Short mmCIF file of C-alpha atoms and ligand atoms in Angstrom, two decimals:
data_model
loop_
_atom_site.label_atom_id
_atom_site.label_comp_id
_atom_site.label_asym_id
_atom_site.label_seq_id
_atom_site.Cartn_x
_atom_site.Cartn_y
_atom_site.Cartn_z
CA UNK A 107 0.00 0.00 0.00
CA UNK A 108 1.34 3.43 -0.85
CA UNK A 109 1.40 6.02 1.86
CA UNK A 110 0.16 9.46 1.02
CA UNK A 111 2.40 12.20 2.30
CA UNK A 112 0.89 15.51 3.33
CA UNK A 113 2.08 18.99 4.07
CA UNK A 114 0.89 20.73 7.21
CA UNK A 115 0.12 24.41 6.72
CA UNK A 116 -0.74 26.71 9.62
CA UNK A 117 -1.87 30.15 8.65
CA UNK A 118 -2.50 33.16 10.91
CA UNK A 119 -2.66 31.25 14.17
CA UNK A 120 -3.57 33.42 17.17
CA UNK A 121 -4.13 31.97 20.63
CA UNK A 122 -5.33 33.66 23.80
CA UNK A 123 -5.03 31.93 27.16
CA UNK A 124 -8.17 31.31 29.25
CA UNK A 125 -7.06 34.28 31.38
CA UNK A 126 -7.30 36.47 28.25
CA UNK A 127 -3.53 36.98 27.82
CA UNK A 128 -2.17 36.68 24.32
CA UNK A 129 0.00 33.60 23.81
CA UNK A 130 0.85 33.84 20.12
CA UNK A 131 -0.19 36.23 17.35
CA UNK A 132 -0.52 35.49 13.67
CA UNK A 133 1.87 32.54 13.46
CA UNK A 134 2.30 31.02 10.04
CA UNK A 135 4.40 27.98 9.25
CA UNK A 136 4.56 24.95 7.02
CA UNK A 137 5.95 21.48 7.60
CA UNK A 138 6.48 19.43 4.46
CA UNK A 139 6.15 15.67 4.03
CA UNK A 140 8.87 13.79 5.92
CA UNK A 141 10.12 17.07 7.34
CA UNK A 142 11.18 17.37 10.97
CA UNK A 143 10.68 20.77 12.57
CA UNK A 144 11.87 21.64 16.06
CA UNK A 145 9.83 24.05 18.16
CA UNK A 146 11.90 25.72 20.84
CA UNK A 147 11.07 28.41 23.36
CA UNK A 148 11.22 29.27 27.03
CA UNK A 149 9.24 27.23 29.51
CA UNK A 150 5.65 28.44 29.64
CA UNK A 151 5.84 30.07 26.22
CA UNK A 152 3.05 27.93 24.73
CA UNK A 153 4.79 25.02 23.01
CA UNK A 154 2.61 22.34 24.57
CA UNK A 155 -0.43 24.46 23.81
CA UNK A 156 0.38 24.37 20.10
CA UNK A 157 0.89 20.60 20.26
CA UNK A 158 -2.45 20.18 22.00
CA UNK A 159 -4.15 22.43 19.49
CA UNK A 160 -2.85 20.39 16.54
CA UNK A 161 -3.82 17.17 18.31
CA UNK A 162 -7.36 18.47 18.91
CA UNK A 163 -7.02 18.57 22.69
CA UNK A 164 -7.20 22.29 23.45
CA UNK A 165 -10.34 23.22 25.36
CA UNK A 166 -11.83 26.17 23.52
CA UNK A 167 -15.26 27.71 23.98
CA UNK A 168 -16.58 29.79 26.86
CA UNK A 169 -14.01 30.28 29.58
CA UNK A 170 -11.38 28.34 27.65
CA UNK A 171 -8.66 29.09 25.13
CA UNK A 172 -9.48 31.45 22.27
CA UNK A 173 -8.08 30.39 18.93
CA UNK A 174 -8.14 31.85 15.43
CA UNK A 175 -6.40 30.73 12.26
CA UNK A 176 -6.46 28.12 9.54
CA UNK A 177 -4.95 24.70 9.16
CA UNK A 178 -4.53 22.73 5.97
CA UNK A 179 -3.39 19.18 5.64
CA UNK A 180 -3.98 16.64 2.91
CA UNK A 181 -6.56 18.70 1.09
CA UNK A 182 -8.64 19.34 4.20
CA UNK A 183 -8.91 22.86 5.57
CA UNK A 184 -9.86 23.56 9.16
CA UNK A 185 -10.98 26.87 10.63
CA UNK A 186 -9.22 26.56 14.00
CA UNK A 187 -11.54 29.10 15.57
CA UNK A 188 -14.55 26.89 14.93
CA UNK A 189 -13.37 23.29 14.62
CA UNK A 190 -10.91 20.97 16.25
CA UNK A 191 -7.88 19.80 14.36
CA UNK A 192 -7.64 16.04 14.11
CA UNK A 193 -4.44 15.88 12.12
CA UNK A 194 -1.95 15.38 14.92
CA UNK A 195 -0.97 12.19 16.73
CA UNK A 196 0.67 13.24 20.00
CA UNK A 197 3.45 11.50 21.88
CA UNK A 198 2.86 12.93 25.33
CA UNK A 199 5.64 14.17 27.52
CA UNK A 200 4.78 11.82 30.36
CA UNK A 201 3.87 9.10 27.85
CA UNK A 202 0.28 8.71 29.11
CA UNK A 203 0.39 4.96 28.62
CA UNK A 204 -2.62 2.98 29.83
CA UNK A 205 -1.14 1.27 32.85
CA UNK A 206 -3.94 -1.23 33.27
CA UNK A 207 -3.10 -2.65 29.84
CA UNK A 208 0.02 -4.60 28.93
CA UNK A 209 2.59 -3.23 26.50
CA UNK A 210 0.98 -5.19 23.69
CA UNK A 211 -2.54 -4.12 24.56
CA UNK A 212 -1.47 -0.46 24.58
CA UNK A 213 -0.56 -0.87 20.92
CA UNK A 214 -3.50 -3.06 20.02
CA UNK A 215 -6.07 -0.65 21.36
CA UNK A 216 -4.52 2.18 19.34
CA UNK A 217 -4.49 0.05 16.18
CA UNK A 218 -8.06 -1.08 16.74
CA UNK A 219 -9.27 2.50 17.02
CA UNK A 220 -7.26 4.00 14.18
CA UNK A 221 -9.27 5.50 11.34
CA UNK A 222 -7.72 2.99 8.93
CA UNK A 223 -6.63 -0.41 10.05
CA UNK A 224 -2.79 -0.28 10.12
CA UNK A 225 -1.24 -2.31 7.31
CA UNK A 226 1.63 -4.74 7.77
CA UNK A 227 4.20 -2.11 6.80
CA UNK A 228 3.02 0.36 9.42
CA UNK A 229 2.89 -2.31 12.08
CA UNK A 230 6.42 -3.38 11.20
CA UNK A 231 7.68 0.24 11.39
CA UNK A 232 5.99 0.91 14.69
CA UNK A 233 7.13 -2.28 16.37
CA UNK A 234 10.68 -2.15 15.04
CA UNK A 235 11.45 0.00 18.08
CA UNK A 236 10.29 -2.55 20.58
CA UNK A 237 12.74 -5.43 20.22
CA UNK A 238 13.74 -5.41 23.89
CA UNK A 239 10.21 -5.30 25.30
CA UNK A 240 8.26 -8.50 25.91
CA UNK A 241 4.73 -7.91 24.59
CA UNK A 242 3.04 -9.07 27.79
CA UNK A 243 5.19 -6.81 29.99
CA UNK A 244 3.26 -4.46 32.23
CA UNK A 245 3.70 -0.76 31.65
CA UNK A 246 4.82 -0.27 35.26
CA UNK A 247 7.76 -2.62 34.74
CA UNK A 248 9.05 -0.85 31.61
CA UNK A 249 12.00 1.51 31.91
CA UNK A 250 11.62 5.19 31.02
CA UNK A 251 13.16 4.64 27.58
CA UNK A 252 10.95 1.62 26.91
CA UNK A 253 7.84 3.58 27.85
CA UNK A 254 8.94 6.33 25.54
CA UNK A 255 9.23 3.95 22.60
CA UNK A 256 5.93 2.29 23.46
CA UNK A 257 4.29 5.70 23.47
CA UNK A 258 5.80 6.50 20.08
CA UNK A 259 4.73 3.15 18.64
CA UNK A 260 1.22 3.66 19.97
CA UNK A 261 0.98 7.07 18.34
CA UNK A 262 2.33 5.69 15.05
CA UNK A 263 -0.35 3.02 14.98
CA UNK A 264 -3.06 5.65 15.30
CA UNK A 265 -1.80 6.77 11.89
CA UNK A 266 -2.59 10.49 12.01
CA UNK A 267 -1.14 12.61 9.19
CA UNK A 268 1.16 14.65 11.46
CA UNK A 269 3.42 13.45 14.29
CA UNK A 270 3.72 15.67 17.35
CA UNK A 271 6.27 15.12 20.11
CA UNK A 272 6.16 17.14 23.32
CA UNK A 273 9.65 17.30 24.79
CA UNK A 274 10.45 13.69 23.96
CA UNK A 275 14.04 14.07 25.10
CA UNK A 276 13.38 15.33 28.61
CA UNK A 277 14.78 12.90 31.12
CA UNK A 278 16.94 11.10 28.54
CA UNK A 279 20.72 11.08 28.48
CA UNK A 280 22.51 12.54 25.48
CA UNK A 281 23.06 9.22 23.73
CA UNK A 282 19.44 8.14 24.21
CA UNK A 283 18.17 11.52 23.10
CA UNK A 284 20.28 11.32 19.95
CA UNK A 285 19.03 7.84 19.20
CA UNK A 286 15.46 8.95 19.82
CA UNK A 287 15.95 11.86 17.42
CA UNK A 288 17.27 9.53 14.72
CA UNK A 289 14.38 7.19 15.34
CA UNK A 290 11.85 9.98 14.92
CA UNK A 291 13.58 11.23 11.78
CA UNK A 292 13.74 7.72 10.27
CA UNK A 293 10.07 7.18 11.03
CA UNK A 294 9.14 10.46 9.37
CA UNK A 295 11.20 9.62 6.36
CA UNK A 296 9.76 6.13 5.97
CA UNK A 297 6.21 7.23 6.57
CA UNK A 298 6.52 10.54 4.77
CA UNK A 299 4.85 12.39 7.62
CA UNK A 300 5.55 15.90 8.84
CA UNK A 301 6.78 15.99 12.45
CA UNK A 302 6.80 18.79 14.98
CA UNK A 303 9.08 18.21 17.96
CA UNK A 304 8.96 20.44 21.00
CA UNK A 305 12.56 20.29 22.01
CA UNK A 306 14.10 20.42 25.38
CA UNK A 307 17.91 20.49 25.12
CA UNK A 308 18.04 21.73 21.56
CA UNK A 309 21.49 20.29 20.91
CA UNK A 310 20.39 16.67 21.20
CA UNK A 311 17.74 16.98 18.53
CA UNK A 312 19.21 19.60 16.25
CA UNK A 313 21.09 17.08 14.09
CA UNK A 314 17.82 15.48 12.99
CA UNK A 315 15.91 18.72 12.42
CA UNK A 316 15.31 20.16 8.99
CA UNK A 317 14.19 23.50 10.37
CA UNK A 318 13.80 25.25 13.73
CA UNK A 319 10.95 27.48 14.92
CA UNK A 320 11.53 29.72 17.91
CA UNK A 321 8.74 30.94 20.16
CA UNK A 322 9.60 34.62 20.55
CA UNK A 323 7.87 35.44 23.81
CA UNK A 324 8.61 39.15 23.60
CA UNK A 325 6.83 39.63 20.32
CA UNK A 326 4.49 36.68 20.87
CA UNK A 327 5.23 35.15 17.51
CA UNK A 328 6.95 32.15 15.94
CA UNK A 329 10.09 32.86 13.97
CA UNK A 330 12.24 30.53 11.95
CA UNK A 331 15.87 30.55 13.13
CA UNK A 332 19.01 29.03 11.60
CA UNK A 333 19.95 25.49 12.59
CA UNK A 334 22.74 26.64 14.82
CA UNK A 335 22.78 25.39 18.38
CA UNK A 336 24.84 28.26 19.77
CA UNK A 337 22.67 30.91 18.15
CA UNK A 338 19.46 29.22 19.31
CA UNK A 339 20.69 28.92 22.88
CA UNK A 340 21.73 32.56 22.85
CA UNK A 341 18.21 33.51 21.67
CA UNK A 342 16.65 31.35 24.37
CA UNK A 343 18.80 32.99 27.02
CA UNK A 344 17.64 36.40 25.83
CA UNK A 345 14.02 35.32 26.07
CA UNK A 346 14.46 33.59 29.41
CA UNK A 347 11.92 34.79 31.92
CA UNK A 348 9.74 36.69 29.51
CA UNK A 349 7.25 33.83 29.10
CA UNK A 350 6.51 33.19 32.72
CA UNK A 351 5.60 36.80 33.39
CA UNK A 352 2.81 38.10 31.21
CA UNK A 353 3.08 41.63 29.93
CA UNK A 354 0.55 42.89 32.49
CA UNK A 355 2.07 44.04 35.77
CA UNK A 356 1.11 41.76 38.64
CA UNK A 357 1.61 44.15 41.51
CA UNK A 358 -0.53 42.40 44.07
CA UNK A 359 1.16 39.02 43.76
CA UNK A 360 3.45 38.13 46.67
CA UNK A 361 6.95 37.06 45.83
CA UNK A 362 7.84 33.42 46.41
CA UNK A 363 10.48 34.00 49.10
CA UNK A 364 8.05 36.11 51.15
CA UNK A 365 5.26 33.63 50.71
CA UNK A 366 7.27 30.58 51.74
CA UNK A 367 8.30 31.71 55.22
CA UNK A 368 8.27 29.09 57.95
CA UNK A 369 5.50 26.97 59.40
CA UNK A 370 5.73 24.59 62.34
CA UNK A 371 4.78 20.91 62.15
CA UNK A 372 1.52 21.71 63.91
CA UNK A 373 0.48 23.85 60.98
CA UNK A 374 0.86 20.91 58.62
CA UNK A 375 -0.94 18.58 60.95
CA UNK A 376 -3.78 21.10 61.12
CA UNK A 377 -3.70 21.50 57.35
CA UNK A 378 -4.20 17.79 56.74
CA UNK A 379 -6.73 17.53 59.59
CA UNK A 380 -8.80 20.29 57.98
CA UNK A 381 -8.56 18.68 54.54
CA UNK A 382 -9.83 15.33 55.76
CA UNK A 383 -12.35 16.89 58.14
CA UNK A 384 -13.97 18.50 55.14
CA UNK A 385 -13.78 15.32 53.04
CA UNK A 386 -14.78 12.79 55.68
CA UNK A 387 -17.01 14.64 58.14
CA UNK A 388 -18.88 17.59 56.66
CA UNK A 389 -18.97 17.19 52.92
CA UNK A 390 -22.45 18.55 52.05
CA UNK A 391 -23.49 15.64 49.85
CA UNK A 392 -22.66 13.19 52.63
CA UNK A 393 -24.69 15.20 55.14
CA UNK A 394 -27.66 15.07 52.79
CA UNK A 395 -27.27 11.34 52.19
CA UNK A 396 -26.88 10.46 55.85
CA UNK A 397 -29.68 12.82 56.84
CA UNK A 398 -32.00 11.13 54.33
CA UNK A 399 -31.01 7.72 55.69
CA UNK A 400 -31.87 8.82 59.24
CA UNK A 401 -35.21 10.34 58.22
CA UNK A 402 -36.23 7.16 56.45
CA UNK A 403 -35.13 5.05 59.40
CA UNK A 404 -37.16 7.19 61.83
CA UNK A 405 -40.24 7.04 59.65
CA UNK A 406 -40.04 3.32 58.94
CA UNK A 407 -39.54 2.21 62.53
CA UNK A 408 -42.46 4.29 63.81
CA UNK A 409 -44.84 3.59 60.93
CA UNK A 410 -44.39 -0.15 60.94
CA UNK A 411 -43.80 -0.34 64.69
CA UNK A 412 -47.39 0.80 65.24
CA UNK A 413 -48.84 -0.56 62.05
CA UNK A 414 -48.58 -4.13 63.03
CA UNK A 415 -50.80 -4.71 66.08
CA UNK A 416 -52.55 -7.82 67.12
CA UNK A 417 -56.29 -7.96 67.79
CA UNK A 418 -57.16 -5.62 64.96
CA UNK A 419 -55.51 -2.68 66.66
CA UNK A 420 -57.65 -2.94 69.85
CA UNK A 421 -54.46 -3.03 71.90
CA UNK A 422 -52.95 -0.11 70.07
CA UNK A 423 -53.78 2.39 72.73
CA UNK A 424 -53.24 -0.03 75.62
CA UNK A 425 -49.75 -0.92 74.47
CA UNK A 426 -49.05 2.53 73.11
CA UNK A 427 -46.64 3.77 75.78
CA UNK A 428 -44.63 0.58 75.98
CA UNK A 429 -44.37 0.37 72.19
CA UNK A 430 -43.00 3.92 72.14
CA UNK A 431 -40.41 3.10 74.79
CA UNK A 432 -39.33 -0.01 72.87
CA UNK A 433 -39.15 1.77 69.52
CA UNK A 434 -37.14 4.58 71.07
CA UNK A 435 -34.71 2.13 72.60
CA UNK A 436 -34.21 0.04 69.45
CA UNK A 437 -33.97 3.07 67.22
CA UNK A 438 -31.57 4.97 69.47
CA UNK A 439 -29.26 2.16 70.45
CA UNK A 440 -29.33 -0.29 67.55
CA UNK A 441 -31.02 0.72 64.31
CA UNK A 442 -29.92 4.31 63.78
CA UNK A 443 -26.34 3.76 65.02
CA UNK A 444 -26.03 0.80 62.65
CA UNK A 445 -27.48 2.57 59.62
CA UNK A 446 -25.47 5.69 60.32
CA UNK A 447 -22.25 3.66 60.71
CA UNK A 448 -22.80 1.71 57.52
CA UNK A 449 -23.60 4.78 55.42
CA UNK A 450 -20.65 6.66 56.89
CA UNK A 451 -18.13 3.83 56.50
CA UNK A 452 -19.20 2.84 52.98
CA UNK A 453 -18.90 6.37 51.70
CA UNK A 454 -15.70 7.26 53.50
CA UNK A 455 -13.89 4.00 52.85
CA UNK A 456 -14.35 4.63 49.13
CA UNK A 457 -12.85 8.09 49.54
CA UNK A 458 -9.94 6.87 51.67
CA UNK A 459 -9.02 3.95 49.41
CA UNK A 460 -9.17 6.23 46.35
CA UNK A 461 -7.16 8.96 48.04
CA UNK A 462 -4.44 6.65 49.37
CA UNK A 463 -4.41 4.56 46.19
CA UNK A 464 -3.83 7.65 44.06
CA UNK A 465 -1.07 8.81 46.36
CA UNK A 466 0.60 5.41 46.00
CA UNK A 467 0.19 5.30 42.20
CA UNK A 468 1.60 8.79 41.76
CA UNK A 469 4.57 8.08 44.10
CA UNK A 470 3.43 10.71 46.58
CA UNK A 471 4.32 8.59 49.59
CA UNK A 472 7.77 8.00 48.17
CA UNK A 473 8.15 11.73 47.67
CA UNK A 474 7.01 12.29 51.25
CA UNK A 475 9.51 9.73 52.58
CA UNK A 476 12.23 11.32 50.54
CA UNK A 477 11.31 14.78 51.84
CA UNK A 478 11.26 13.36 55.38
CA UNK A 479 7.57 14.17 55.75
CA UNK A 480 5.94 11.49 57.85
CA UNK A 481 2.95 10.30 55.91
CA UNK A 482 1.79 8.39 58.96
CA UNK A 483 1.99 11.46 61.18
CA UNK A 484 -0.10 13.61 58.92
CA UNK A 485 -2.26 11.63 56.55
CA UNK A 486 -2.92 8.40 58.42
CA UNK A 487 -3.57 10.09 61.74
CA UNK A 488 -5.73 12.79 60.14
CA UNK A 489 -7.85 10.11 58.47
CA UNK A 490 -8.27 7.99 61.60
CA UNK A 491 -9.02 10.93 63.91
CA UNK A 492 -11.57 12.28 61.46
CA UNK A 493 -13.20 8.90 61.01
CA UNK A 494 -13.83 8.79 64.77
CA UNK A 495 -14.89 12.43 65.07
CA UNK A 496 -17.05 12.25 61.95
CA UNK A 497 -18.77 9.01 62.89
CA UNK A 498 -19.77 10.47 66.28
CA UNK A 499 -20.86 13.81 64.83
CA UNK A 500 -22.97 12.12 62.23
CA UNK A 501 -24.38 9.70 64.79
CA UNK A 502 -25.71 12.65 66.77
CA UNK A 503 -27.09 14.21 63.60
CA UNK A 504 -28.70 10.92 62.56
CA UNK A 505 -30.23 10.31 65.98
CA UNK A 506 -31.69 13.79 65.96
CA UNK A 507 -33.15 13.52 62.48
CA UNK A 508 -34.46 9.99 63.00
CA UNK A 509 -36.17 11.06 66.23
CA UNK A 510 -37.73 14.05 64.54
CA UNK A 511 -39.02 11.85 61.70
CA UNK A 512 -40.38 9.38 64.26
CA UNK A 513 -42.16 12.12 66.15
CA UNK A 514 -43.77 13.49 63.01
CA UNK A 515 -44.80 10.03 61.86
CA UNK A 516 -46.32 9.31 65.28
CA UNK A 517 -48.17 12.60 65.14
CA UNK A 518 -49.76 11.54 61.86
CA UNK A 519 -50.77 8.23 63.42
CA UNK A 520 -52.05 9.74 66.70
CA UNK A 521 -53.07 13.29 65.86
CA UNK A 522 -54.95 13.76 69.16
CA UNK A 523 -51.92 13.15 71.38
CA UNK A 524 -49.48 15.84 72.35
CA UNK A 525 -45.76 15.75 71.66
CA UNK A 526 -44.92 15.79 75.38
CA UNK A 527 -46.24 12.25 75.70
CA UNK A 528 -44.14 11.09 72.77
CA UNK A 529 -41.04 12.75 74.20
CA UNK A 530 -41.39 11.26 77.67
CA UNK A 531 -42.00 7.71 76.39
CA UNK A 532 -39.70 7.60 73.37
CA UNK A 533 -36.67 8.80 75.33
CA UNK A 534 -37.51 6.98 78.60
CA UNK A 535 -34.65 4.49 78.30
CA UNK A 536 -32.29 6.73 76.35
CA UNK A 537 -32.42 9.86 78.50
CA UNK A 538 -33.85 8.61 81.82
CA UNK A 539 -33.84 12.04 83.49
CA UNK A 540 -34.79 13.81 80.29
CA UNK A 541 -31.37 15.42 79.75
CA UNK A 542 -28.46 13.07 80.39
CA UNK A 543 -27.95 9.99 78.21
CA UNK A 544 -28.25 6.62 79.91
CA UNK A 545 -24.93 4.89 80.68
CA UNK A 546 -25.77 2.30 78.02
CA UNK A 547 -25.36 5.06 75.41
CA UNK A 548 -21.62 4.82 76.05
CA UNK A 549 -21.67 1.45 74.32
CA UNK A 550 -23.43 3.00 71.36
CA UNK A 551 -20.72 5.61 71.03
CA UNK A 552 -18.11 2.90 71.40
CA UNK A 553 -19.46 0.69 68.64
CA UNK A 554 -19.89 3.58 66.22
CA UNK A 555 -16.42 5.02 66.89
CA UNK A 556 -14.70 1.64 66.93
CA UNK A 557 -16.28 0.48 63.67
CA UNK A 558 -15.30 3.75 61.97
CA UNK A 559 -11.74 3.44 63.29
CA UNK A 560 -11.32 -0.18 62.19
CA UNK A 561 -12.96 0.40 58.82
CA UNK A 562 -10.82 3.51 58.20
CA UNK A 563 -7.69 1.54 59.13
CA UNK A 564 -8.69 -1.22 56.71
CA UNK A 565 -9.24 1.32 53.91
CA UNK A 566 -5.79 2.81 54.56
CA UNK A 567 -4.15 -0.62 54.40
CA UNK A 568 -6.10 -1.64 51.28
CA UNK A 569 -5.52 1.69 49.54
CA UNK A 570 -1.84 1.65 50.50
CA UNK A 571 -1.06 -1.69 48.84
CA UNK A 572 1.01 -1.85 45.67
CA UNK A 573 -0.70 -0.04 42.79
CA UNK A 574 0.34 -0.22 39.18
CA UNK A 575 -2.79 1.02 37.49
CA UNK A 576 -5.97 2.98 38.00
CA UNK A 577 -7.88 -0.29 37.76
CA UNK A 578 -6.11 -1.49 40.90
CA UNK A 579 -7.29 1.63 42.69
CA UNK A 580 -10.86 0.88 41.67
CA UNK A 581 -10.56 -2.66 42.94
CA UNK A 582 -9.14 -1.32 46.19
CA UNK A 583 -12.11 1.03 46.55
CA UNK A 584 -14.59 -1.83 46.20
CA UNK A 585 -12.61 -3.99 48.60
CA UNK A 586 -12.36 -1.18 51.14
CA UNK A 587 -16.15 -0.74 51.07
CA UNK A 588 -16.81 -4.46 51.50
CA UNK A 589 -14.26 -4.94 54.28
CA UNK A 590 -15.29 -1.72 56.02
CA UNK A 591 -19.01 -2.53 56.00
CA UNK A 592 -18.36 -6.10 57.13
CA UNK A 593 -16.22 -4.89 60.03
CA UNK A 594 -18.93 -2.38 60.93
CA UNK A 595 -21.63 -5.05 60.97
CA UNK A 596 -19.42 -7.32 63.09
CA UNK A 597 -18.52 -4.63 65.64
CA UNK A 598 -22.16 -3.56 66.01
CA UNK A 599 -23.37 -7.14 66.34
CA UNK A 600 -20.78 -8.11 68.96
CA UNK A 601 -21.14 -4.99 71.09
CA UNK A 602 -24.95 -4.98 70.88
CA UNK A 603 -25.15 -8.62 71.93
CA UNK A 604 -22.68 -8.16 74.77
CA UNK A 605 -24.29 -5.06 76.22
CA UNK A 606 -28.05 -5.31 75.75
P1 ADP B 56 5.25 25.28 27.40
O1 ADP B 56 4.86 23.93 26.92
O2 ADP B 56 5.88 26.14 26.37
O3 ADP B 56 6.12 25.21 28.62
P2 ADP B 56 2.42 25.61 27.81
O4 ADP B 56 1.93 25.57 26.42
O5 ADP B 56 2.22 24.40 28.64
O6 ADP B 56 3.95 26.08 27.84
O7 ADP B 56 1.73 26.82 28.57
C1 ADP B 56 1.62 28.11 27.98
C2 ADP B 56 0.94 29.05 28.96
O8 ADP B 56 -0.40 28.68 29.14
C3 ADP B 56 1.59 29.07 30.33
O9 ADP B 56 1.62 30.41 30.75
C4 ADP B 56 0.68 28.28 31.20
O10 ADP B 56 0.69 28.78 32.51
C5 ADP B 56 -0.66 28.49 30.52
N1 ADP B 56 -1.49 27.27 30.65
C6 ADP B 56 -1.13 26.00 30.38
N2 ADP B 56 -2.17 25.16 30.59
C7 ADP B 56 -3.20 25.91 31.01
C8 ADP B 56 -4.55 25.65 31.38
N3 ADP B 56 -5.05 24.40 31.38
N4 ADP B 56 -5.33 26.67 31.75
C9 ADP B 56 -4.84 27.94 31.77
N5 ADP B 56 -3.60 28.27 31.42
C10 ADP B 56 -2.78 27.29 31.04
MG1 MG B 57 5.27 22.02 27.68
#
């Protein structure tokens, strides 16, 4: 099969950042078939933005990036202000491999979703780079260089007309970067595709470049510069610092040294305590969900508690007071604490396992160890303390709401009675003197707090296990819910049986 080679033409490209600042004005450039063009510029100048734009990933529209200009490639013309470009296949800087799929599956899925099924020649070109990688290897066990080549092969299989590389040489030594450059050039030559490489360390990639574009951050434009490493580095040094600071003065912004200052350990403990207090104890959606659970519990126990009466309801009034005492006792010491614990633990164990799992997957705990930040001191203790505090806070809330729902339900059933009667009977065993909780309520607090503590601990252990992919985090979340709820049921059952 013959491969059609295209030229990429960009005409009058203007991009404004979401903040409104101008990023680039009226850039025009062409990349011919099999041509390799380097894009260089200071950090923050907008190189990745151009790559994303060509790959169709830039979020435009209200509140997003504003783009104008035209793109032509292979006979198709795109108004970049109105449509997304689909011409570019991107090799991402951090590779963005799917870590729940094996090396082979990462390629297969790209091939299976390419617009045209890759032919044998393309597959041979793409996989020629992968000689040292066993197809069933997991992504996590590949070296940085292997991941890089996998990412390139995956992009090749998608078979887009233009190849885009975002800083492919960052993190590579000189020899590897040179080899990578040659690889990219050879691929472009064989496939006849235009390639745009955002280059970090210009020298490594210059030998393979046909032309070089420089992001001039002072004039906000793209200019073609000679293929001369010294001259390019001199230009970059001149531009250094102009990209990070937009033209507008930012008088109110504090300087970094002033802002950093010094904070004691207690500040950080408080910082993490506050973060997890919000997440685990007072998140509005959780309050709504637990409140609804308590209301339903209060209604159900009262409605059905009185609904079912022997002798056609003749004993309803006779047994009324005792029924109220019994319902109050069961609701306050068994049913509501159990429901509130289960809802609390199920929801929070999912959060904890996801939070810890993500920190493991993204090496945050390793970074903390390396920075001599005790993860246990801050994160683990903040989670456990908040599980206990939150479970007790929400128990009180649930008991209050369930009682209110019970009282209202009773009022519907016995409209002639006054609330004082309900109050004195319903709380007779819970608050014997009307104010202070009965000593048996201590056991209720204990089972709720203990189940939250154990469940939270289980979620931390499950979330903290080895994680190589997002899928493993999801599995951990499900396991943390199951183990947490089971522990909660067990703690409630044992303590209720021992103390009632
Ligand atoms: P480069 O790749 O050249 O280092 P980028 O293209 O990533 O630079 O970023 C260009 C500018 O756009 C920077 O000032 C950056 O802060 C800003 N920027 C990047 N991503 C976003 C975003 N998602 N939302 C708002 N501004 C962004
Ligand atoms: Mg970038």
